[in-house]
Each structure stands twice: as C-alpha cells, then as structure tokens.
N, CA and C of each residue as an Amber inpcrd file, in Angstrom:
protein
   192
  24.9820000   1.4960000  -6.2410000  23.9460000   1.6490000  -5.2170000
  24.2180000   0.7230000  -4.1060000  23.8020000   1.0570000  -2.8760000
  24.0570000   0.2020000  -1.7690000  23.2770000  -1.0170000  -1.9770000
  23.6310000  -2.0880000  -1.1520000  22.9080000  -3.2520000  -1.1680000
  21.6530000  -3.0110000  -0.2290000  20.4390000  -2.7760000  -0.8110000
  19.3300000  -2.3890000  -0.0980000  18.3610000  -3.5680000   0.1840000
  17.9760000  -3.7400000   1.3540000  16.9900000  -4.7720000   1.5120000
  15.6420000  -4.0280000   2.0260000  14.5880000  -4.4240000   1.4000000
  13.3790000  -3.8190000   1.7190000  12.6600000  -4.2800000   3.0060000
  12.6150000  -3.5010000   4.0270000  11.9040000  -3.8790000   5.2590000
  10.5750000  -4.2680000   5.0540000  10.1060000  -5.2930000   5.7220000
   8.7450000  -5.9520000   5.5580000   7.6690000  -4.9800000   6.0500000
   8.0880000  -4.0180000   7.0350000   6.9820000  -3.1220000   7.6420000
   6.9280000  -1.7880000   6.8770000   7.5490000  -1.6150000   5.7240000
   7.3950000  -0.4390000   4.9370000   6.5440000  -0.6550000   3.7550000
   5.5670000   0.1740000   3.5100000   4.6300000   0.0970000   2.3710000
   5.1270000   1.1500000   1.4220000   4.8050000   0.8050000   0.1150000
   5.1310000   1.6870000  -1.0770000   3.9060000   2.0660000  -1.8260000
   3.9240000   3.3060000  -2.2630000   2.8000000   3.8460000  -3.1800000
   3.2150000   3.5540000  -4.6800000   2.2290000   3.7550000  -5.5550000
   2.6900000   3.6300000  -6.9970000   3.3860000   4.8470000  -7.4640000
   3.5850000   5.8010000  -6.7210000   4.1920000   7.0820000  -7.0200000
   5.5870000   7.1960000  -6.2910000   6.1250000   6.1180000  -5.9250000
   7.4510000   6.0630000  -5.3400000   7.7180000   6.8580000  -4.0390000
   6.6040000   6.7500000  -3.2510000   6.6280000   7.1450000  -1.8190000
   6.6990000   5.9070000  -0.9510000   7.1590000   6.0740000   0.3200000
   7.0130000   5.0180000   1.1970000   6.4670000   5.4700000   2.5010000
   5.8760000   4.6200000   3.2710000   5.3140000   4.9450000   4.5490000
   5.6720000   3.8360000   5.6340000   6.0590000   4.1770000   6.8390000
   6.3070000   3.2820000   7.8090000   5.4760000   3.6630000   9.0170000
   4.3910000   2.8220000   9.3360000   3.4920000   3.1540000  10.3430000
   3.9640000   2.4990000  11.6900000   3.8690000   3.2860000  12.6540000
   4.2040000   2.8820000  14.0520000   3.0480000   3.3230000  14.9880000
   2.0920000   2.5390000  15.2190000   1.0530000   2.8820000  16.1170000
   0.0930000   3.9670000  15.2850000  -0.0560000   5.1610000  15.9940000
  -0.8860000   6.1720000  15.3980000  -0.1220000   7.1160000  14.5940000
   1.2370000   6.8430000  14.5180000   2.0260000   7.8980000  13.7380000
   2.7030000   7.1340000  12.6250000   3.2290000   7.8500000  11.5910000
   3.8280000   7.3310000  10.4680000   5.0610000   8.2560000  10.0080000
   6.0360000   7.5940000   9.3500000   7.1010000   8.3370000   8.8040000
   6.9020000   8.0470000   7.2290000   7.2630000   9.0440000   6.5000000
   7.1010000   9.0170000   5.0120000   8.3570000   9.4380000   4.3870000
   8.4380000   9.0440000   3.1760000   9.6380000   9.5570000   2.4090000
   9.4970000   9.2440000   0.9770000  10.5140000   9.5530000   0.1030000
  10.5810000   9.3020000  -1.2320000  11.6270000   8.2120000  -1.4040000
  11.1910000   7.2730000  -2.3830000  12.2240000   6.2040000  -2.6990000
  13.5220000   6.8640000  -3.2670000  14.6500000   6.0770000  -3.1370000
  15.7560000   6.4340000  -3.7670000  15.6500000   6.7140000  -5.2470000
  14.8830000   5.9720000  -6.0030000  14.6650000   6.2070000  -7.4610000
  13.9500000   7.5440000  -7.6530000  12.8900000   7.9070000  -6.8920000
  12.3320000   9.0010000  -7.0460000  13.2090000  10.2490000  -6.7580000
  14.0370000  10.1780000  -5.7510000  14.8870000  11.2180000  -5.4080000
  15.9420000  11.3960000  -6.6680000  16.3790000  10.3410000  -7.1630000
  17.3070000  10.4130000  -8.3790000  16.6210000  11.1600000  -9.5030000
  15.4180000  10.8250000  -9.7720000  14.6460000  11.3610000 -10.9440000
  14.2570000  12.8440000 -10.6790000  14.0740000  13.2070000  -9.4940000
  13.8400000  14.7420000  -9.2010000  14.8930000  15.6140000  -9.0280000
  16.1350000  15.0590000  -8.9980000  17.3210000  15.8530000  -8.7920000
  17.2340000  16.6830000  -7.5200000  17.4760000  17.9430000  -7.5180000
  17.5510000  18.6510000  -6.1760000  16.1680000  18.9930000  -5.6550000
  15.8880000  18.5920000  -4.4420000  14.5460000  18.8800000  -3.9050000
  14.9700000  20.1590000  -2.9120000  14.1720000  21.3070000  -3.2160000
  14.5500000  22.5070000  -2.5730000  13.5750000  22.8880000  -1.5170000
  12.2700000  22.2150000  -1.4440000  11.3370000  22.5420000  -0.4250000
  10.2470000  21.3890000  -0.2940000   9.8740000  21.1600000   0.9440000
   8.8490000  20.1670000   1.1600000   7.8280000  20.7500000   2.0650000
   6.5390000  20.8840000   1.7550000   5.5330000  21.3710000   2.5930000
   4.7070000  20.2350000   3.1450000   4.7240000  20.0070000   4.5750000
   4.2420000  18.9030000   5.2580000   3.0930000  19.4540000   6.1380000
   2.0930000  18.5950000   6.5230000   1.0590000  19.0090000   7.5140000
   1.7990000  19.2800000   8.8650000   1.0170000  20.0620000   9.6450000
   1.5590000  20.2360000  11.0620000   1.5920000  18.9360000  11.8160000
   2.5950000  18.8900000  12.7210000   2.6290000  17.7260000  13.6940000
   1.3240000  17.5610000  14.2730000   0.8160000  16.2640000  14.3130000
  -0.5020000  15.9200000  14.9930000  -1.6280000  15.9680000  14.1010000
  -1.4500000  16.5970000  12.8940000  -2.5250000  16.7820000  11.9650000
  -2.8160000  15.4050000  11.3230000  -4.0430000  15.0090000  11.1430000
  -4.4660000  13.7190000  10.5380000  -4.6280000  13.7930000   9.1120000
  -4.2410000  12.7550000   8.3580000  -4.6050000  12.6780000   6.9360000
  -5.2160000  11.2990000   6.6120000  -5.9920000  11.1860000   5.5750000
  -6.7860000   9.9920000   5.1830000  -6.0190000   9.2990000   4.0260000
  -6.2550000   8.0130000   3.8750000  -5.7410000   7.3120000   2.7470000
  -6.2230000   7.9590000   1.4370000  -5.3820000   8.1500000   0.5420000
  -5.5590000   8.6110000  -0.8300000  -5.5960000  10.2490000  -0.8420000
  -5.5150000  10.7870000   0.4420000  -5.5730000  12.3710000   0.4390000
  -4.1350000  12.8150000   0.1650000  -3.9540000  13.9220000  -0.6490000
  -2.7280000  14.5750000  -0.9040000  -2.4070000  15.3280000   0.4400000
  -1.1380000  15.1800000   0.9680000  -0.7960000  15.8050000   2.2380000
   0.4960000  16.5130000   2.2290000   1.2310000  16.5830000   1.0080000
   2.4190000  17.1940000   1.0080000   2.7230000  17.7980000  -0.4080000
   3.6850000  18.8060000  -0.5010000   4.0770000  19.3750000  -1.7120000
   5.5970000  19.3410000  -1.7230000   6.0920000  18.8640000  -2.8380000
   7.6100000  18.7700000  -3.0440000   8.0230000  19.6860000  -4.1500000
   8.8220000  20.6580000  -3.8920000   9.3250000  21.6200000  -4.8770000
  10.7060000  21.1530000  -5.3300000  10.8820000  21.0240000  -6.6110000
  12.3310000  20.6800000  -7.2200000  12.7780000  21.8320000  -8.0010000
C-alpha cells in the first residue's frame, strides 16, 4: 500500500467513510480499507447536486 498521510481537514466516520468539507459543499468517499473489503463496487446512488443532507442521515446507497 502507498505511504498514505491522513490530511488534517478530512473527517472519518465509524463506518469507513470520509468527508472533506469546503465551505457549504463536501466531498465524500470510502476509505481504502472499505473499498478492499467490498471488492467490486457496481453502483452508487447519491443525492442530486445541491441537495442538503443532515448529520447522521443516510444519503447514499452502495451496491457491490
């Protein structure tokens, strides 16, 4: 595995997701560990651009 340094501005969930907040927008993703455990990700259903979500609210579906 590559020499990975954890950026200070990225937050992680207990379920191996990460979030990078930039003002009123955010980028999200799955950790490398989660991707390895899930094998092939075939579909991701995300909210429409501009749609708001709240802390603790489910917002995406990942199909493996």
